[in-house]
Every structure is written in structure tokens, then in C-alpha cells.
Coordinates of C-alpha atoms in Angstrom, one line a residue:
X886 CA -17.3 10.8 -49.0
X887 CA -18.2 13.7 -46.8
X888 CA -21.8 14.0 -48.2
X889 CA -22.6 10.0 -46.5
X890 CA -24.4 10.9 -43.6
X891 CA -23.0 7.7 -41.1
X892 CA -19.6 8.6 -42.0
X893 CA -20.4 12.5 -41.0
X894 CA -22.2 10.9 -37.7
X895 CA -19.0 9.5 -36.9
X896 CA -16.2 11.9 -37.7
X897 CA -18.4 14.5 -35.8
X898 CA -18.6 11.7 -33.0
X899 CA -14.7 11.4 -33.5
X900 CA -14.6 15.2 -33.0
X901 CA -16.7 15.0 -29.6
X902 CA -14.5 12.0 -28.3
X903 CA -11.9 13.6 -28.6
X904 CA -12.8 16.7 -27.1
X905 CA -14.0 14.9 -23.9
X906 CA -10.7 12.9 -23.9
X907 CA -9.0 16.4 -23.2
X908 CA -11.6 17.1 -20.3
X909 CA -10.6 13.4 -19.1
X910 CA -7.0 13.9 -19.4
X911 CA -7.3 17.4 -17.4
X912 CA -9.6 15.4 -14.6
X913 CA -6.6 12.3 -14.7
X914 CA -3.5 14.9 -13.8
X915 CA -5.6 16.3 -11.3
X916 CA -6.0 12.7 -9.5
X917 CA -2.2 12.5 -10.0
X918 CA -2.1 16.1 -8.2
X919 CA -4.0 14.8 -5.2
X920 CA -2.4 11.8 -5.2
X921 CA 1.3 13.7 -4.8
X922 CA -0.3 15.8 -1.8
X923 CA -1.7 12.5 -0.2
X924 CA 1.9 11.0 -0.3
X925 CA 3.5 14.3 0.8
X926 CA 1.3 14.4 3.9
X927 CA 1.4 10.4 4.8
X928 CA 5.3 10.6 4.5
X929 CA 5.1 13.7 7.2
X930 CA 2.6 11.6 9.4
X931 CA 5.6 8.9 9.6
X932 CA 8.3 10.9 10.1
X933 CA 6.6 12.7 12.6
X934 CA 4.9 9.6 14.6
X935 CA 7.5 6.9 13.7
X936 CA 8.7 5.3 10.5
X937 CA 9.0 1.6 9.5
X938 CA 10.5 -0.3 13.1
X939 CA 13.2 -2.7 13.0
X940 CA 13.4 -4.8 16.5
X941 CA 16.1 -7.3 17.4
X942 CA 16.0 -9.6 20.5
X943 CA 18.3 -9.6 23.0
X944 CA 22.2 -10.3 22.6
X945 CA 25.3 -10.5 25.5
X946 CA 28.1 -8.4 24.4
X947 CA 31.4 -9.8 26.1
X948 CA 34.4 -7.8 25.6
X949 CA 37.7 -9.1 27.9
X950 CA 41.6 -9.0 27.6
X951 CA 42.9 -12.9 26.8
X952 CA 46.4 -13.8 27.7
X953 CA 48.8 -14.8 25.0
X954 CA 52.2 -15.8 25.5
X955 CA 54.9 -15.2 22.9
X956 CA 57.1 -17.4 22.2
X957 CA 60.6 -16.8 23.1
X958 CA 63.2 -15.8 20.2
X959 CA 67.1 -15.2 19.8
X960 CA 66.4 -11.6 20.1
X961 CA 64.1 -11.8 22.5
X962 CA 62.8 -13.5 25.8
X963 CA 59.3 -15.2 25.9
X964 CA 56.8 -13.0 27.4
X965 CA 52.8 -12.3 28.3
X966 CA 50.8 -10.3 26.5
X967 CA 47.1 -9.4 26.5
X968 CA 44.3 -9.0 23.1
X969 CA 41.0 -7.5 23.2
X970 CA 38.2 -9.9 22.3
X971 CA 34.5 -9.2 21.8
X972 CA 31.8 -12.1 22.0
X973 CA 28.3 -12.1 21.0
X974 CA 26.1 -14.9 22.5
X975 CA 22.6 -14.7 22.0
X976 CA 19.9 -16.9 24.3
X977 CA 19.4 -20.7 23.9
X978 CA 15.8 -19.7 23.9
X979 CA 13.4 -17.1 23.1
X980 CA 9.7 -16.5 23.4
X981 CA 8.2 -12.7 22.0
X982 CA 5.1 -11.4 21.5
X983 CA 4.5 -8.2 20.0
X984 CA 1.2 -6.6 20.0
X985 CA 0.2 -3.7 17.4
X986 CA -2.6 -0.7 18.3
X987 CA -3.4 1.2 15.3
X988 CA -4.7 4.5 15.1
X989 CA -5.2 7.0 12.5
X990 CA -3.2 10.6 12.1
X991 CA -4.2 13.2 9.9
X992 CA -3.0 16.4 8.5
X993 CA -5.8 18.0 6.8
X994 CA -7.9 16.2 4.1
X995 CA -5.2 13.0 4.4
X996 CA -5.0 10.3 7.2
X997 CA -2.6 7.3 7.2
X998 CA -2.5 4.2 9.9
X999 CA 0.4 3.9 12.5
X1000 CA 0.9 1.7 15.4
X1001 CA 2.2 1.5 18.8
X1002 CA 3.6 -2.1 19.3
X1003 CA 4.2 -3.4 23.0
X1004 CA 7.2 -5.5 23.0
X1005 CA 7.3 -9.0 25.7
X1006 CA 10.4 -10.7 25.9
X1007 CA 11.4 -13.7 27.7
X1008 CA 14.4 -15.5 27.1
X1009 CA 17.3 -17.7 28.7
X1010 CA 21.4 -18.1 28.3
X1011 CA 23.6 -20.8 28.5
X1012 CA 25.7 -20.3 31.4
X1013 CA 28.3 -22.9 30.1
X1014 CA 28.5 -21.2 27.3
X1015 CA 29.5 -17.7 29.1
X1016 CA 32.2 -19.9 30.8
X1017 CA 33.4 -20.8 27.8
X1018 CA 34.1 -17.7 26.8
X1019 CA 35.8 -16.5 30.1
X1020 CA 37.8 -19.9 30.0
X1021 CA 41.7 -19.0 29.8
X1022 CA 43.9 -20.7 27.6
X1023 CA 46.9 -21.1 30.2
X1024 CA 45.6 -21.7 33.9
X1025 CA 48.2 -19.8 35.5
X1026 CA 46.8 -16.3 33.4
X1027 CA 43.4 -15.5 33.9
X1028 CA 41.2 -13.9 31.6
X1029 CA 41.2 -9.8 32.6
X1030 CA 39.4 -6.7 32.3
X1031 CA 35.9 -8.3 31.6
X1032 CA 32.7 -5.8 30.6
X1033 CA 29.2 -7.4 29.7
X1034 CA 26.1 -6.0 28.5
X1035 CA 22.7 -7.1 27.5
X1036 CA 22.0 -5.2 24.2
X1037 CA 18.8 -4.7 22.0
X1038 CA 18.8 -2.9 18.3
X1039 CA 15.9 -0.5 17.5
X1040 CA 16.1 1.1 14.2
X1041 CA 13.9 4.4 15.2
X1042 CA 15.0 4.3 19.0
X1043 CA 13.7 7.9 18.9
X1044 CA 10.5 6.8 18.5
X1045 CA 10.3 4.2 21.8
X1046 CA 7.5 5.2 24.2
X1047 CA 8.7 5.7 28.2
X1048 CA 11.4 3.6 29.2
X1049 CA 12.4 0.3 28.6
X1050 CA 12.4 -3.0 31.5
X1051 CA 15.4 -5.5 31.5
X1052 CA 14.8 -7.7 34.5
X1053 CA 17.1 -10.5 35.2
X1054 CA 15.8 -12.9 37.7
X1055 CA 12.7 -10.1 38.7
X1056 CA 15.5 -7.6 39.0
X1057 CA 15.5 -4.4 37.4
X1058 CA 18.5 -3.6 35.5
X1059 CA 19.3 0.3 34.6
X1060 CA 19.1 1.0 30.7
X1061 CA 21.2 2.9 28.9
X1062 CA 21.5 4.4 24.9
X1063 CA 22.8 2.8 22.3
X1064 CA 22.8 -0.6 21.6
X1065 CA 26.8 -1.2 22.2
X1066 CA 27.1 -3.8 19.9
X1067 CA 28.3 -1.7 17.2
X1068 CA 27.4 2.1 16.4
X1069 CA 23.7 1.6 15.9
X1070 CA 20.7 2.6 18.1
X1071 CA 18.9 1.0 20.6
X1072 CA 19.8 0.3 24.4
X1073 CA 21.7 -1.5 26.3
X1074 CA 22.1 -2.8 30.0
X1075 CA 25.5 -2.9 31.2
X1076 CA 26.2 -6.3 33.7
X1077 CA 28.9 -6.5 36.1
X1078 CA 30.7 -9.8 37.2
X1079 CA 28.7 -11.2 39.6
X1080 CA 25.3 -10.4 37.1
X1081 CA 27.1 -12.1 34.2
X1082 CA 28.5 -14.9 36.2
X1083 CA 24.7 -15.6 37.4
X1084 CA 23.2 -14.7 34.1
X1085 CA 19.9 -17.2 33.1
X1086 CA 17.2 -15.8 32.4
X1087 CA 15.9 -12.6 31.4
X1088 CA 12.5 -10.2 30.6
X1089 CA 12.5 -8.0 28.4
X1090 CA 9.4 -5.2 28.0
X1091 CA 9.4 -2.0 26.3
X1092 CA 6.6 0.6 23.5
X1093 CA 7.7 2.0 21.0
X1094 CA 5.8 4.0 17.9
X1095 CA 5.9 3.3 13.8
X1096 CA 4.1 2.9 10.7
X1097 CA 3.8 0.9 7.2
X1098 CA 5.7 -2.3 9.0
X1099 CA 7.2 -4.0 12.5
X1100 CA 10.0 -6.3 11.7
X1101 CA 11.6 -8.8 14.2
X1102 CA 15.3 -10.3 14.4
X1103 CA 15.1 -13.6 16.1
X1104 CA 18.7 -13.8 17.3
X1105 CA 18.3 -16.8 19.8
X1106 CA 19.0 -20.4 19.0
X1107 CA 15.4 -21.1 19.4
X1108 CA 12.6 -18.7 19.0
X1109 CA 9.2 -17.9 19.0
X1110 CA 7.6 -14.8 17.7
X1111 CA 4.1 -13.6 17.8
X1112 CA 2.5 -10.4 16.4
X1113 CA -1.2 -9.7 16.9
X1114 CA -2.9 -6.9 16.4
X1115 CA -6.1 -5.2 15.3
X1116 CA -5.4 -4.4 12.1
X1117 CA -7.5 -6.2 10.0
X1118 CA -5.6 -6.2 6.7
X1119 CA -1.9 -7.1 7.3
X1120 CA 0.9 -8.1 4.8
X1121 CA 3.3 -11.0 5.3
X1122 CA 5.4 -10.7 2.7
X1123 CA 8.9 -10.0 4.2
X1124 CA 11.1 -12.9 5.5
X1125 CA 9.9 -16.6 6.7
X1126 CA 5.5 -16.6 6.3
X1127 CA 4.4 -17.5 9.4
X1128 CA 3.3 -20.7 10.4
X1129 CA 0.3 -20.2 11.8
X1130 CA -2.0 -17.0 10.8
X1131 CA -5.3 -15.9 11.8
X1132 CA -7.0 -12.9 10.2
X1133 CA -10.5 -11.7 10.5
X1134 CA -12.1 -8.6 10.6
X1135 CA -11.4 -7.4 14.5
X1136 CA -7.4 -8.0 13.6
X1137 CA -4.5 -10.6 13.4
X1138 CA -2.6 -13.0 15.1
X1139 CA 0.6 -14.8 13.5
X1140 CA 3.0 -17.0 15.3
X1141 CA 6.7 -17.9 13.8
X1142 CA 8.9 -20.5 15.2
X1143 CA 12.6 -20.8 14.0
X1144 CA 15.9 -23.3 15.1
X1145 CA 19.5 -22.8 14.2
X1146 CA 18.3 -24.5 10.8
X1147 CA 16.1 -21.5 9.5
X1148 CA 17.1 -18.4 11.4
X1149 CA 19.3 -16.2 9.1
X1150 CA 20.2 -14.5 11.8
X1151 CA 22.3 -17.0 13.5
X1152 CA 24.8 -16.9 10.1
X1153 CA 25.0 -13.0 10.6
X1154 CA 25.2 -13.5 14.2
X1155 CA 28.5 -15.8 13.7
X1156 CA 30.4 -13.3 11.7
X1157 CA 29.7 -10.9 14.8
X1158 CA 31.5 -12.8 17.5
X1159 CA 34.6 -10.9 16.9
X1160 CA 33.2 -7.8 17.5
X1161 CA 33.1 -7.0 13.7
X1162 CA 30.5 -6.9 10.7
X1163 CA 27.8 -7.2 13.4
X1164 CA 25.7 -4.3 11.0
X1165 CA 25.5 -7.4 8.9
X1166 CA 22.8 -8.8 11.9
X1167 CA 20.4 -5.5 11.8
X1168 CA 19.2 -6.1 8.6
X1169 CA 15.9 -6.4 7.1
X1170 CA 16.9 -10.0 5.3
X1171 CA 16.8 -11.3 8.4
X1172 CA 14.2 -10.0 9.9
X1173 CA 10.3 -11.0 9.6
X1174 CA 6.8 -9.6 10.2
X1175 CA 4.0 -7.7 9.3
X1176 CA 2.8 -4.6 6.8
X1177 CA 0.5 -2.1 8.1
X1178 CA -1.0 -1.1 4.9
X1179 CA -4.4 0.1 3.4
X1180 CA -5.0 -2.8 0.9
X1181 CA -7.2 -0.2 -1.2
X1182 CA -5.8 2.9 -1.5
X1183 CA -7.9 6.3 -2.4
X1184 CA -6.0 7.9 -4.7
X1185 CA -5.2 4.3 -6.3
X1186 CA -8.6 4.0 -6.9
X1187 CA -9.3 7.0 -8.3
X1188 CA -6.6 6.4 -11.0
X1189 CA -8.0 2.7 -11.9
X1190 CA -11.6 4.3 -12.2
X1191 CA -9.7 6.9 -14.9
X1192 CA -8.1 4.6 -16.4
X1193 CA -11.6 3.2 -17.8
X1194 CA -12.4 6.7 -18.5
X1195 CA -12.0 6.8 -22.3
X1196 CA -13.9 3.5 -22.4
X1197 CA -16.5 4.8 -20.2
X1198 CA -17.7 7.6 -22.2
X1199 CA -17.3 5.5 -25.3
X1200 CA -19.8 3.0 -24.4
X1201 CA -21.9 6.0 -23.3
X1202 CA -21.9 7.8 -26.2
X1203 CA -22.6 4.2 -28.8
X1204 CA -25.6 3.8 -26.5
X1205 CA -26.6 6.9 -27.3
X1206 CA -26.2 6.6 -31.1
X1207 CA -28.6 3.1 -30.2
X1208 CA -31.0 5.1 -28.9
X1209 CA -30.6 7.5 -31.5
X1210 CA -31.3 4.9 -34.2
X1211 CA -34.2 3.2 -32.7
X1212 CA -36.3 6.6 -31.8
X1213 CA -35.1 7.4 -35.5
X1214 CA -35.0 11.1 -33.5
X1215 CA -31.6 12.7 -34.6
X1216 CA -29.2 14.0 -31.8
X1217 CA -26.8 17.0 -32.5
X1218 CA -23.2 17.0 -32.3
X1219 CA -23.6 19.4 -29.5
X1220 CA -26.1 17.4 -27.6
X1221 CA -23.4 14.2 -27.6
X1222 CA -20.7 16.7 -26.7
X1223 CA -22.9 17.7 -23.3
X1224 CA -24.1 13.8 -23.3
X1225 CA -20.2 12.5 -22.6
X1226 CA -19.7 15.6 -20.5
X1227 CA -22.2 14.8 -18.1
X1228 CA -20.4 11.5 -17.7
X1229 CA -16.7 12.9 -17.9
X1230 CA -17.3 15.6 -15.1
X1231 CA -18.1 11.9 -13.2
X1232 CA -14.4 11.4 -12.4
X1233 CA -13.6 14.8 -11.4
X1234 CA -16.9 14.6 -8.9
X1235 CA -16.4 11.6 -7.3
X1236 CA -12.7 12.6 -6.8
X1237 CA -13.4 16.1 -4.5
X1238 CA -16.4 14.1 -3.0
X1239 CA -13.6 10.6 -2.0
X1240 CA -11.7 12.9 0.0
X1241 CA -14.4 13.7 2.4
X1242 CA -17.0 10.7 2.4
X1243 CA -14.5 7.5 1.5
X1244 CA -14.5 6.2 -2.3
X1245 CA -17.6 4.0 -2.2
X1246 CA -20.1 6.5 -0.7
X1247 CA -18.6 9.3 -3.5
X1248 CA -19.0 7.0 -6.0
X1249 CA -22.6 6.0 -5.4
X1250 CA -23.2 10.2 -5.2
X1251 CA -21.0 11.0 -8.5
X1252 CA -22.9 8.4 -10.4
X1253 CA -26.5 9.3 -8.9
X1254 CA -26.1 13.0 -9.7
X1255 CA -24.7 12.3 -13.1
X1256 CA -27.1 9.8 -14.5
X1257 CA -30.1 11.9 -13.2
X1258 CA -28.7 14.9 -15.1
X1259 CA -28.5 12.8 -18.3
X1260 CA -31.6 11.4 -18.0
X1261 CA -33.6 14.9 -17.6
X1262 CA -31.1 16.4 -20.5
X1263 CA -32.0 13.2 -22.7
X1264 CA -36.1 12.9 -22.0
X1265 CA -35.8 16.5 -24.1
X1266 CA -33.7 15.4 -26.9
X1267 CA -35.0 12.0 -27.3
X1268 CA -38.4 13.6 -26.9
X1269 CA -39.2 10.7 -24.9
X1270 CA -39.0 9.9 -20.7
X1271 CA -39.6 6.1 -21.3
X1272 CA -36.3 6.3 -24.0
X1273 CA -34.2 8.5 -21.4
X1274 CA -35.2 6.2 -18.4
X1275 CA -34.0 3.2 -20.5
X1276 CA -30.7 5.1 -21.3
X1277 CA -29.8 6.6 -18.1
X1278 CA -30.3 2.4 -16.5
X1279 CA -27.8 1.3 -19.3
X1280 CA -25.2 4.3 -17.9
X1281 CA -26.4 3.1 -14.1
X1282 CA -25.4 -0.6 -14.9
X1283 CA -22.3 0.5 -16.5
X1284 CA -21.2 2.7 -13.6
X1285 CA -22.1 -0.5 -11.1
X1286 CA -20.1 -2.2 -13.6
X1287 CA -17.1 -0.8 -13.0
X1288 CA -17.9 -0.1 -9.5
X1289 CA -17.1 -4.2 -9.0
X1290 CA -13.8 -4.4 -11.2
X1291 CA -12.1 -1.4 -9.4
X1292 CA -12.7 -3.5 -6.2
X1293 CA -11.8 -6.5 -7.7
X1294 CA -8.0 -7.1 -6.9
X1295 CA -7.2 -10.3 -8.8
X1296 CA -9.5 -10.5 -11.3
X1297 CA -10.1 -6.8 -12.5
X1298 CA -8.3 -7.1 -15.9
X1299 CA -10.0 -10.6 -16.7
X1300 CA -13.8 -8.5 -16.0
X1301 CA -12.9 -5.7 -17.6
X1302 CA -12.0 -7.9 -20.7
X1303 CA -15.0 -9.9 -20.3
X1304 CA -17.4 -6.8 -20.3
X1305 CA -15.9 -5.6 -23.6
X1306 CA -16.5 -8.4 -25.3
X1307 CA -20.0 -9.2 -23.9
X1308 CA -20.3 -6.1 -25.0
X1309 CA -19.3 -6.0 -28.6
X1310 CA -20.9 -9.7 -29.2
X1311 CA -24.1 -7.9 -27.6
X1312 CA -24.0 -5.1 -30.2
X1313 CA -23.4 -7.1 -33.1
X1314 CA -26.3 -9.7 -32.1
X1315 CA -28.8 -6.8 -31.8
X1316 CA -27.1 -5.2 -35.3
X1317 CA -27.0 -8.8 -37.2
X1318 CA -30.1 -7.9 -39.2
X1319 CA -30.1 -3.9 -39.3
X1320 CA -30.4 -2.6 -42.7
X1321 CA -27.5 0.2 -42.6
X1322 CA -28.2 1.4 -46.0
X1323 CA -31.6 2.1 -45.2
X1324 CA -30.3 3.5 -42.0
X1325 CA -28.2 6.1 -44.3
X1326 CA -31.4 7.2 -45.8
X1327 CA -33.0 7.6 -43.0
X1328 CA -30.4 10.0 -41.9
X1329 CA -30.4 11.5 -45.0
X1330 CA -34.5 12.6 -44.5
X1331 CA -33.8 14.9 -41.5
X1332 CA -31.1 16.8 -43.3
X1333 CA -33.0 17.1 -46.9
X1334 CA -35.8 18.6 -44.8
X1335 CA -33.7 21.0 -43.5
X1336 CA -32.3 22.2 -46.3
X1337 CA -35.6 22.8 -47.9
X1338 CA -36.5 24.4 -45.4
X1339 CA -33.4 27.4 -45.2
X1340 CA -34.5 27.3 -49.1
X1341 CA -37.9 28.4 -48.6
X1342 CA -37.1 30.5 -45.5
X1343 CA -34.5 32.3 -47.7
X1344 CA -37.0 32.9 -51.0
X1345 CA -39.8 34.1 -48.9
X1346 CA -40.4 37.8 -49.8
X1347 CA -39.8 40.3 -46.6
X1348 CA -42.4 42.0 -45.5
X1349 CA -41.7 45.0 -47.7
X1350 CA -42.2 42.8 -50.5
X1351 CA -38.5 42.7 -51.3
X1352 CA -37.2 39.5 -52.6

């Protein structure tokens, strides 16, 4: 079986494959290496500039004593009492615009986007509706011991830039830590009696620093939202899509709009008015707006273009063995070993080079150096330019090839697919009429004459005239 010379062409081609799949698998770890560091340094860009922000709107926090009167018994007379209350009213209205600037921060080799988002708030209460609250039940006991304060949740309240503005009717309120709803950060501006008895409308402005995402908690009975930004690829994939959405290449603008009808928040917000299971409001369910995210990501890149590695240096090395059989010049098992090398030490180049110059520049260097090299190497074992030109612009077109499906999103699978089989039906069209018997013998002639030759070279007589 051994002694059939296309069966011996392809276990030693077998051999060779296999031996470049080691160098491949050695070049793939190393992406996933790089890839590690890159994630280790963008998570210590976020924590040290800001991490994912969570923003809610404004909410009145009313905490007061109510009268109650108990009911007289046999055991005892009927007397006043007093029980701590907490209401949480949020405005009748609100209109927010949020605007991102993105930057990059780097620590070494890696970079990663982060934002600084300028918050503008302006919103209005019911005043009826504090009355309401402050209303007695008996008219002889008035409510007692009333506090107020206007209170805003940020997740990473480390992370806001200067000091915040809460004006109420132009005025300038004082702001304070915490967002004394419940025990989660943010601020809050505490009111006295007279503010919350004139309470309408209020302006709300503050900065504050994050990355990956900016999410918003409309907590008003009405409400507009609207993010902009220059970012030009942003994500709206958490909460309500936005109504409207613009995005080009100088950045974004989105605008939400949301009732009592299709604010989550306004559920939450009614199992808060008791003071209790108000975390329930600061959450990211009801919350919307917008990713800051690299849509195509280095390292990600990288590991798609290895993926195709085995494939790659398989449709390099059956060009080859074309070539092979149309020059009818025989290529070495060596020669095919430094052939796929030339192609597999592609990955590994274009890798170290991505990290400096960005993956498409790399890419277009990796490939240029590697199909010049096995062009020159191939002109000498082909023993022809012409042959070696044709070969290395097969191995260009398939590294353009595959240049266009790692960019491709959607539709890389279904163009990978399709250049396999184009491929193979390609192969077997040109193929349909080759005589592969005769092909065996003409494998068999280069190896015949070598053996004769080591025969004669081993009965020549030395120069001594020894046999």
C-alpha cells in the first residue's frame, strides 16, 4: 500500500498538517494569552475611571408622624397616638437629556472607551398631591414631625464629576450624600416646610464618569429621555428601544418617551411608598439606555481569523500539490512543511503587529510579508517565477478572502460555507478529466530515477579502484 506513490504524497502531507496544526495551536493560546491581558487591563481602566452608571431621576422622600386614635376598651381609655410614615412621590413630569463624551484610557499596549455623561434635568410635582399626603385623618390632630428631601440614586456616586445643582424655582438647594431613600448611593437635598409646601418645579444638573453602559430610571409619571453622544457605534439592547434613533458616523442621538402605562418603574415605585422595598426601584429592569462598546473587538478578531487557521493552510498546501501536478516538478515533504509554515507564522505576525497598528493595517502587513516570502521560496522549487507568481495570487486572494468574512458580522458563517464549497466544486471541475492513474506513474518516474541513481553512485569503483 505504502509503495503507491499518491497514497505516500498524502500520508507525508498528513504528517506536515499535522505538524503545522501544533504551530497553529501554539499561535491560538497565545491569542487567548493576549486576549486575558487585554481584559485584565480594560477591567482596571473601569474601575479606575468609572464602571457601568446607573441614574435615576428625581424622587420626594416624605417621612411624617400621622395621628391615630385608639379606640377606647374596658381596660383602657381611648387615646392618641402617632406612626411613622414614609412617602415617595415622583414628578408628574420629566424631561432629561444626557449627553456622552468618549475618550480613550490606556495602560500600556491596551485602550478601552469611557465616557463622561452630563446629566439635564427638568421636572415638576403635583402640589395636590403633597397635600395629600400631609392631609390628617382627624382635623383636630395635625400631621407632625414632617422631613422632605429631593433624592437622586447613582450607582457609582464615587465616580460623579464636581458637585451636583438642585435648583427649585432658580434657587440653589445644598446637596448632600446619600440618596436617603433607602441605604444606596447618590445625593439628596434636604427641604424644609416652607420649600416643600411651595414645591413645583425643579432642575436638576450634575457629571459624572463610567464605561461599557449609561442606564436611566425614568421615575416620573411622564417622561422623556434623551442620550446623544459621539459615540458612533452604540447598543440599545437593555430596557424599552427607543423611539426615535439616529446614528451615523460623528455619534448618536436617541429619544424615549414613557406614561404610567410603560414605565416599570412606576410598579417598583408603588411598592416604595411605605418606605420599604424601594431597592426594588434601582434596578437595571427598569432602567434603559445605551452600550458603549467596541462592535469589533481586537483580540476577537484575532481568534475568528485562527479559527480558519487549519483551513487556511489546508487550501494552501492542495494549491500547492495543483501546482505540483501541473509543472509535473515534484515538491519535498520538507519544502510543504516550510510552504504551510510560511503561512502559519501569518497568525502569530499579524497578532504582535494588531496590537500596535489596529487589525486591518497588521493584516494587510502579515499577509504582504508572508506571501512574498512564499512566492521567492516557491519560484526555486517550482523552478518557475511565472508558477510561483500564480501561486502566491491564489494565497493573496485567499487571505482577502477571509479578510471580508472576519468583518462580516451576520453573514460570516454563510461566506465561509460558500467559499468551501465553491471551492471543492472548483477542484473537482478542473479534476473531472485528470487521469490519476497516469498521474501515479508520473510520480513514480522521479522516484525510479532516483533510485537508479544511489545504485550507480553506490557501484562506482572509488578512486583507489576499490569496489
Amino acid at each position: 500500500m505504502f509503495k503507491n506513490p499518491l497514497i505516500r504524497r498524502a500520508l507525508s502531507l498528513i504528517v506536515v498538517w499535522i505538524a503545522l496544526a501544533f504551530v497553529l495551536a501554539m499561535t491560538q493560546s497565545q491569542t487567548y494569552q493576549r486576549s486575558a491581558y487585554a481584559n485584565e487591563a480594560t477591567r482596571n481602566i473601569y474601575q479606575a475611571w468609572g464602571e457601568k452608571q446607573l441614574i435615576s431621576g428625581v424622587m420626594l422622600k416624605i417621612s411624617y408622624d400621622s395621628p391615630r386614635w385608639i379606640e377606647p376598651t374596658d381596660e383602657s381609655p381611648g387615646r392618641l397616638t402617632h406612626t411613622k410614615k414614609v412617602a415617595v412621590l415622583v414628578p408628574t413630569e420629566s424631561d432629561t437629556s444626557i449627553e456622552l463624551s468618549t475618550s480613550r484610557r490606556s495602560i500600556g499596549l491596551f485602550s478601552a472607551p469611557v465616557y463622561e455623561a452630563s446629566v439635564d434635568s427638568n421636572l415638576s410635582f403635583d402640589p395636590a398631591a403633597i397635600t395629600r399626603v400631609l392631609k390628617s385623618p382627624y382635623d383636630n390632630y395635625p400631621i407632625q414631625h414632617v422631613e422632605a428631601s429631593l433624592s437622586v440614586y447613582v450607582k457609582n456616586a464615587m465616580q460623579i464629576v464636581g458637585s451636583p445643582s438642585l435648583q427649585m424655582e432658580s434657587q440653589d438647594l445644598p446637596v448632600l450624600a446619600n440618596s436617603d431613600i433607602t441605604s444606596v448611593s447618590g445625593f439628596h437635598v434636604p427641604l424644609d416646610a416652607a420649600q416643600l409646601a411651595s414645591l413645583n418645579t425643579v432642575a436638576l444638573r450634575f457629571n459624572a464618569r463610567g464605561s461599557e453602559s449609561i442606564q436611566y430610571i425614568p421615575v416620573a409619571n411622564r417622561a422623556t429621555l434623551s442620550i446623544s453622544g459621539d459615540w458612533p457605534h452604540p447598543s440599545f439592547l437593555a430596557g424599552l428601544s427607543p423611539g426615535f434613533r439616529d446614528v451615523q458616523d460623528s455619534g448618536f442621538d436617541a429619544k424615549w418617551q414613557f406614561t404610567d402605562i410603560n414605565n416599570p418603574a412606576i410598579t417598583s415605585i408603588g411598592r416604595c411608598l411605605d418606605g420599604r422595598l424601594c431597592e426594588k426601584v434601582f434596578s437595571r429592569d427598569n432602567a434603559v439606555g445605551v452600550d458603549i462598546n467596541e462592535p469589533v473587538n481586537l483580540y476577537r478578531l484575532n481568534g475568528r481569523a485562527s479559527d480558519y487557521a487549519n483551513l487556511f493552510v489546508i487550501l494552501v498546501l492542495a494549491s500547492i500539490v495543483a501546482f505540483e501536478v501541473i509543472g509535473g516538478r515534484p515538491v519535498h515533504t520538507i519544502q510543504y512543511f516550510l510552504a504551510g509554515a510560511s503561512v502559519s507564522i501569518f497568525f502569530l505576525l499579524q497578532l504582535a503587529l494588531s496590537e500596535h497598528f489596529g487589525f486591518f493595517w497588521a493584516y494587510v502587513v502579515a499577509a504582504t510579508a508572508c506571501v512574498s516570502v512564499l512566492t521567492i521560496f516557491m519560484s526555486g522549487v517550482l523552478g518557475s517565477t511565472r508558477a510561483a507568481i500564480k501561486l502566491g495570487a491564489v494565497v493573496g486572494g485567499v487571505y482577502g478572502v477571509l479578510l471580508q468574512i472576519l468583518y462580516m458580522e451576520d453573514f460570516a458563517f454563510l461566506s465561509a460555507a460558500l467559499v468551501m464549497f465553491f471551492g471543492l466544486a472548483f477542484v473537482m471541475v478542473k479534476t473531472r478529466k485528470l487521469d490519476w492513474y497516469q498521474l501515479e506513474q508520473s510520480l513514480e518516474v522521479p522516484l525510479k530515477k532516483k533510485l537508479m541513481a544511489r545504485k550507480q553512485t553506490e557501484n562506482q569503483p572509488s578512486e583507489d579502484g576499490t569496489n
